[in-house]
């Protein structure tokens, strides 16, 4: 069961003018594909070849001899999560997610301010995340390929702050890129669905 490059959940030009078709062509078709291809190369003829991508990420985490595999598999997973974290319709959170943001993060305006700080403040390459940890929402950032998956947290939403994610459209203006994500293209339905699934798993325990 080879790892596959997923199709984007929208057309290549669906996020314009906020994220250009050219950026998605490179980001999805070149960068993401390269992580998928390298992961498949590294798991070929091993006991991980029939595992899911998430299982591969977890198995490689913290293993020095599997550092290259972790970097590529985690990047492949993070990017798939990223595509779903964006949507042409944008908007603001509602329902249980909005209530949790109010309760745990001080409301939407405070969340947006602190998420932007995490994303802009991540030195070099990495990711900004909204996660669920110990029953509460958290904002965090990870460097390079690192992912909350391997730190006991449930990812709800992410933003890629590697330069390849935004440089064609925003050059060095990472703050503008992050603000645009929050104001125009964040997929709150996806985040709400992830929160609901996590709550259902917890209830079933």
PDB file of N, CA and C in Angstrom, residues 63-124:
ATOM      1  N   UNK A  63      13.398   8.163  16.008  1.00  0.00           N
ATOM      2  CA  UNK A  63      14.351   7.104  15.657  1.00  0.00           C
ATOM      3  C   UNK A  63      15.469   7.707  14.793  1.00  0.00           C
ATOM      4  N   UNK A  64      16.670   7.737  15.329  1.00  0.00           N
ATOM      5  CA  UNK A  64      17.772   8.370  14.600  1.00  0.00           C
ATOM      6  C   UNK A  64      17.998   7.741  13.232  1.00  0.00           C
ATOM      7  N   UNK A  65      17.843   6.416  13.170  1.00  0.00           N
ATOM      8  CA  UNK A  65      18.082   5.749  11.894  1.00  0.00           C
ATOM      9  C   UNK A  65      16.935   5.941  10.907  1.00  0.00           C
ATOM     10  N   UNK A  66      15.847   6.559  11.373  1.00  0.00           N
ATOM     11  CA  UNK A  66      14.699   6.811  10.500  1.00  0.00           C
ATOM     12  C   UNK A  66      14.404   8.303  10.364  1.00  0.00           C
ATOM     13  N   UNK A  67      15.413   9.129  10.626  1.00  0.00           N
ATOM     14  CA  UNK A  67      15.199  10.578  10.594  1.00  0.00           C
ATOM     15  C   UNK A  67      14.771  11.059   9.213  1.00  0.00           C
ATOM     16  N   UNK A  68      15.391  10.545   8.177  1.00  0.00           N
ATOM     17  CA  UNK A  68      15.025  10.960   6.819  1.00  0.00           C
ATOM     18  C   UNK A  68      13.611  10.521   6.486  1.00  0.00           C
ATOM     19  N   UNK A  69      13.262   9.321   6.892  1.00  0.00           N
ATOM     20  CA  UNK A  69      11.901   8.842   6.667  1.00  0.00           C
ATOM     21  C   UNK A  69      10.900   9.705   7.417  1.00  0.00           C
ATOM     22  N   UNK A  70      11.197  10.017   8.678  1.00  0.00           N
ATOM     23  CA  UNK A  70      10.275  10.854   9.442  1.00  0.00           C
ATOM     24  C   UNK A  70      10.083  12.206   8.762  1.00  0.00           C
ATOM     25  N   UNK A  71      11.177  12.842   8.352  1.00  0.00           N
ATOM     26  CA  UNK A  71      11.074  14.164   7.750  1.00  0.00           C
ATOM     27  C   UNK A  71      10.189  14.153   6.515  1.00  0.00           C
ATOM     28  N   UNK A  72      10.326  13.140   5.685  1.00  0.00           N
ATOM     29  CA  UNK A  72       9.543  13.085   4.457  1.00  0.00           C
ATOM     30  C   UNK A  72       8.104  12.634   4.708  1.00  0.00           C
ATOM     31  N   UNK A  73       7.925  11.630   5.552  1.00  0.00           N
ATOM     32  CA  UNK A  73       6.573  11.145   5.833  1.00  0.00           C
ATOM     33  C   UNK A  73       5.759  12.191   6.593  1.00  0.00           C
ATOM     34  N   UNK A  74       6.388  12.844   7.562  1.00  0.00           N
ATOM     35  CA  UNK A  74       5.683  13.870   8.336  1.00  0.00           C
ATOM     36  C   UNK A  74       5.326  15.062   7.452  1.00  0.00           C
ATOM     37  N   UNK A  75       6.229  15.423   6.558  1.00  0.00           N
ATOM     38  CA  UNK A  75       5.918  16.507   5.635  1.00  0.00           C
ATOM     39  C   UNK A  75       4.766  16.123   4.709  1.00  0.00           C
ATOM     40  N   UNK A  76       4.751  14.876   4.264  1.00  0.00           N
ATOM     41  CA  UNK A  76       3.649  14.406   3.424  1.00  0.00           C
ATOM     42  C   UNK A  76       2.332  14.488   4.190  1.00  0.00           C
ATOM     43  N   UNK A  77       2.355  14.059   5.465  1.00  0.00           N
ATOM     44  CA  UNK A  77       1.129  14.109   6.286  1.00  0.00           C
ATOM     45  C   UNK A  77       0.714  15.549   6.565  1.00  0.00           C
ATOM     46  N   UNK A  78       1.675  16.373   6.952  1.00  0.00           N
ATOM     47  CA  UNK A  78       1.369  17.773   7.271  1.00  0.00           C
ATOM     48  C   UNK A  78       0.750  18.496   6.074  1.00  0.00           C
ATOM     49  N   UNK A  79       1.273  18.225   4.881  1.00  0.00           N
ATOM     50  CA  UNK A  79       0.756  18.903   3.700  1.00  0.00           C
ATOM     51  C   UNK A  79      -0.664  18.463   3.367  1.00  0.00           C
ATOM     52  N   UNK A  80      -0.950  17.185   3.508  1.00  0.00           N
ATOM     53  CA  UNK A  80      -2.322  16.731   3.285  1.00  0.00           C
ATOM     54  C   UNK A  80      -3.257  17.436   4.251  1.00  0.00           C
ATOM     55  N   UNK A  81      -2.832  17.579   5.488  1.00  0.00           N
ATOM     56  CA  UNK A  81      -3.631  18.269   6.502  1.00  0.00           C
ATOM     57  C   UNK A  81      -3.783  19.748   6.146  1.00  0.00           C
ATOM     58  N   UNK A  82      -2.730  20.335   5.603  1.00  0.00           N
ATOM     59  CA  UNK A  82      -2.760  21.743   5.208  1.00  0.00           C
ATOM     60  C   UNK A  82      -3.810  22.013   4.145  1.00  0.00           C
ATOM     61  N   UNK A  83      -3.846  21.187   3.101  1.00  0.00           N
ATOM     62  CA  UNK A  83      -4.807  21.440   2.011  1.00  0.00           C
ATOM     63  C   UNK A  83      -6.229  21.489   2.560  1.00  0.00           C
ATOM     64  N   UNK A  84      -6.520  20.634   3.522  1.00  0.00           N
ATOM     65  CA  UNK A  84      -7.855  20.608   4.106  1.00  0.00           C
ATOM     66  C   UNK A  84      -8.084  21.739   5.100  1.00  0.00           C
ATOM     67  N   UNK A  85      -7.006  22.358   5.561  1.00  0.00           N
ATOM     68  CA  UNK A  85      -7.121  23.480   6.497  1.00  0.00           C
ATOM     69  C   UNK A  85      -7.463  24.782   5.787  1.00  0.00           C
ATOM     70  N   UNK A  86      -7.491  24.734   4.446  1.00  0.00           N
ATOM     71  CA  UNK A  86      -7.807  25.918   3.660  1.00  0.00           C
ATOM     72  C   UNK A  86      -9.072  25.685   2.843  1.00  0.00           C
ATOM     73  N   UNK A  87      -9.808  26.758   2.590  1.00  0.00           N
ATOM     74  CA  UNK A  87     -11.057  26.677   1.838  1.00  0.00           C
ATOM     75  C   UNK A  87     -11.328  28.018   1.175  1.00  0.00           C
ATOM     76  N   UNK A  88     -11.899  28.010  -0.025  1.00  0.00           N
ATOM     77  CA  UNK A  88     -12.217  29.281  -0.681  1.00  0.00           C
ATOM     78  C   UNK A  88     -13.228  30.129   0.087  1.00  0.00           C
ATOM     79  N   UNK A  89     -14.024  29.505   0.959  1.00  0.00           N
ATOM     80  CA  UNK A  89     -15.100  30.278   1.593  1.00  0.00           C
ATOM     81  C   UNK A  89     -14.677  30.999   2.869  1.00  0.00           C
ATOM     82  N   UNK A  90     -13.614  30.576   3.525  1.00  0.00           N
ATOM     83  CA  UNK A  90     -13.159  31.271   4.719  1.00  0.00           C
ATOM     84  C   UNK A  90     -14.229  31.322   5.800  1.00  0.00           C
ATOM     85  N   UNK A  91     -14.280  32.437   6.542  1.00  0.00           N
ATOM     86  CA  UNK A  91     -15.288  32.594   7.578  1.00  0.00           C
ATOM     87  C   UNK A  91     -14.713  32.584   8.977  1.00  0.00           C
ATOM     88  N   UNK A  92     -15.593  32.360   9.944  1.00  0.00           N
ATOM     89  CA  UNK A  92     -15.184  32.287  11.343  1.00  0.00           C
ATOM     90  C   UNK A  92     -15.779  31.038  11.983  1.00  0.00           C
ATOM     91  N   UNK A  93     -15.169  30.550  13.065  1.00  0.00           N
ATOM     92  CA  UNK A  93     -15.670  29.336  13.712  1.00  0.00           C
ATOM     93  C   UNK A  93     -17.047  29.536  14.321  1.00  0.00           C
ATOM     94  N   UNK A  94     -17.816  28.464  14.387  1.00  0.00           N
ATOM     95  CA  UNK A  94     -19.143  28.502  14.983  1.00  0.00           C
ATOM     96  C   UNK A  94     -19.297  27.294  15.906  1.00  0.00           C
ATOM     97  N   UNK A  95     -20.420  27.240  16.604  1.00  0.00           N
ATOM     98  CA  UNK A  95     -20.780  26.061  17.386  1.00  0.00           C
ATOM     99  C   UNK A  95     -19.782  25.707  18.466  1.00  0.00           C
ATOM    100  N   UNK A  96     -19.551  24.397  18.618  1.00  0.00           N
ATOM    101  CA  UNK A  96     -18.696  23.896  19.695  1.00  0.00           C
ATOM    102  C   UNK A  96     -17.262  24.411  19.577  1.00  0.00           C
ATOM    103  N   UNK A  97     -16.787  24.560  18.347  1.00  0.00           N
ATOM    104  CA  UNK A  97     -15.420  25.054  18.163  1.00  0.00           C
ATOM    105  C   UNK A  97     -15.308  26.504  18.621  1.00  0.00           C
ATOM    106  N   UNK A  98     -16.265  27.333  18.255  1.00  0.00           N
ATOM    107  CA  UNK A  98     -16.248  28.735  18.689  1.00  0.00           C
ATOM    108  C   UNK A  98     -16.313  28.821  20.208  1.00  0.00           C
ATOM    109  N   UNK A  99     -17.127  27.973  20.821  1.00  0.00           N
ATOM    110  CA  UNK A  99     -17.245  27.956  22.277  1.00  0.00           C
ATOM    111  C   UNK A  99     -15.919  27.552  22.926  1.00  0.00           C
ATOM    112  N   UNK A 100     -15.238  26.559  22.332  1.00  0.00           N
ATOM    113  CA  UNK A 100     -13.951  26.108  22.870  1.00  0.00           C
ATOM    114  C   UNK A 100     -12.880  27.183  22.720  1.00  0.00           C
ATOM    115  N   UNK A 101     -12.903  27.906  21.601  1.00  0.00           N
ATOM    116  CA  UNK A 101     -11.953  29.001  21.399  1.00  0.00           C
ATOM    117  C   UNK A 101     -12.194  30.104  22.431  1.00  0.00           C
ATOM    118  N   UNK A 102     -13.440  30.376  22.694  1.00  0.00           N
ATOM    119  CA  UNK A 102     -13.786  31.377  23.704  1.00  0.00           C
ATOM    120  C   UNK A 102     -13.301  30.940  25.086  1.00  0.00           C
ATOM    121  N   UNK A 103     -13.562  29.686  25.418  1.00  0.00           N
ATOM    122  CA  UNK A 103     -13.242  29.154  26.747  1.00  0.00           C
ATOM    123  C   UNK A 103     -11.739  28.975  26.967  1.00  0.00           C
ATOM    124  N   UNK A 104     -11.067  28.393  25.986  1.00  0.00           N
ATOM    125  CA  UNK A 104      -9.668  28.003  26.170  1.00  0.00           C
ATOM    126  C   UNK A 104      -8.668  29.053  25.702  1.00  0.00           C
ATOM    127  N   UNK A 105      -9.067  29.865  24.715  1.00  0.00           N
ATOM    128  CA  UNK A 105      -8.101  30.762  24.084  1.00  0.00           C
ATOM    129  C   UNK A 105      -8.478  32.231  24.176  1.00  0.00           C
ATOM    130  N   UNK A 106      -9.530  32.545  24.927  1.00  0.00           N
ATOM    131  CA  UNK A 106      -9.878  33.931  25.166  1.00  0.00           C
ATOM    132  C   UNK A 106     -10.683  34.613  24.082  1.00  0.00           C
ATOM    133  N   UNK A 107     -11.289  33.813  23.188  1.00  0.00           N
ATOM    134  CA  UNK A 107     -12.101  34.380  22.118  1.00  0.00           C
ATOM    135  C   UNK A 107     -11.367  34.439  20.797  1.00  0.00           C
ATOM    136  N   UNK A 108     -12.124  34.701  19.724  1.00  0.00           N
ATOM    137  CA  UNK A 108     -11.537  34.619  18.387  1.00  0.00           C
ATOM    138  C   UNK A 108     -10.440  35.654  18.162  1.00  0.00           C
ATOM    139  N   UNK A 109     -10.651  36.882  18.583  1.00  0.00           N
ATOM    140  CA  UNK A 109      -9.646  37.923  18.344  1.00  0.00           C
ATOM    141  C   UNK A 109      -8.322  37.584  19.019  1.00  0.00           C
ATOM    142  N   UNK A 110      -8.394  37.088  20.239  1.00  0.00           N
ATOM    143  CA  UNK A 110      -7.171  36.697  20.955  1.00  0.00           C
ATOM    144  C   UNK A 110      -6.537  35.481  20.309  1.00  0.00           C
ATOM    145  N   UNK A 111      -7.374  34.520  19.902  1.00  0.00           N
ATOM    146  CA  UNK A 111      -6.847  33.365  19.171  1.00  0.00           C
ATOM    147  C   UNK A 111      -6.082  33.817  17.931  1.00  0.00           C
ATOM    148  N   UNK A 112      -6.716  34.676  17.116  1.00  0.00           N
ATOM    149  CA  UNK A 112      -6.092  35.112  15.870  1.00  0.00           C
ATOM    150  C   UNK A 112      -4.762  35.813  16.134  1.00  0.00           C
ATOM    151  N   UNK A 113      -4.722  36.645  17.156  1.00  0.00           N
ATOM    152  CA  UNK A 113      -3.491  37.359  17.514  1.00  0.00           C
ATOM    153  C   UNK A 113      -2.386  36.378  17.905  1.00  0.00           C
ATOM    154  N   UNK A 114      -2.726  35.392  18.719  1.00  0.00           N
ATOM    155  CA  UNK A 114      -1.714  34.456  19.201  1.00  0.00           C
ATOM    156  C   UNK A 114      -1.319  33.425  18.144  1.00  0.00           C
ATOM    157  N   UNK A 115      -2.265  33.055  17.279  1.00  0.00           N
ATOM    158  CA  UNK A 115      -1.922  32.153  16.176  1.00  0.00           C
ATOM    159  C   UNK A 115      -0.948  32.858  15.227  1.00  0.00           C
ATOM    160  N   UNK A 116      -1.221  34.128  14.963  1.00  0.00           N
ATOM    161  CA  UNK A 116      -0.324  34.885  14.087  1.00  0.00           C
ATOM    162  C   UNK A 116       1.059  35.020  14.714  1.00  0.00           C
ATOM    163  N   UNK A 117       1.113  35.253  16.024  1.00  0.00           N
ATOM    164  CA  UNK A 117       2.412  35.326  16.702  1.00  0.00           C
ATOM    165  C   UNK A 117       3.178  34.024  16.561  1.00  0.00           C
ATOM    166  N   UNK A 118       2.484  32.898  16.721  1.00  0.00           N
ATOM    167  CA  UNK A 118       3.137  31.587  16.615  1.00  0.00           C
ATOM    168  C   UNK A 118       3.658  31.362  15.202  1.00  0.00           C
ATOM    169  N   UNK A 119       2.841  31.717  14.204  1.00  0.00           N
ATOM    170  CA  UNK A 119       3.220  31.483  12.814  1.00  0.00           C
ATOM    171  C   UNK A 119       4.357  32.397  12.370  1.00  0.00           C
ATOM    172  N   UNK A 120       4.253  33.667  12.707  1.00  0.00           N
ATOM    173  CA  UNK A 120       5.282  34.634  12.303  1.00  0.00           C
ATOM    174  C   UNK A 120       6.561  34.424  13.109  1.00  0.00           C
ATOM    175  N   UNK A 121       6.408  34.023  14.358  1.00  0.00           N
ATOM    176  CA  UNK A 121       7.557  33.866  15.239  1.00  0.00           C
ATOM    177  C   UNK A 121       8.317  32.566  15.075  1.00  0.00           C
ATOM    178  N   UNK A 122       7.767  31.629  14.294  1.00  0.00           N
ATOM    179  CA  UNK A 122       8.488  30.381  14.052  1.00  0.00           C
ATOM    180  C   UNK A 122       9.730  30.685  13.227  1.00  0.00           C
ATOM    181  N   UNK A 123      10.897  30.527  13.839  1.00  0.00           N
ATOM    182  CA  UNK A 123      12.141  30.862  13.143  1.00  0.00           C
ATOM    183  C   UNK A 123      12.417  29.830  12.062  1.00  0.00           C
ATOM    184  N   UNK A 124      12.685  30.314  10.856  1.00  0.00           N
ATOM    185  CA  UNK A 124      12.960  29.399   9.760  1.00  0.00           C
ATOM    186  C   UNK A 124      11.698  28.681   9.309  1.00  0.00           C
TER     187      UNK A 124
END
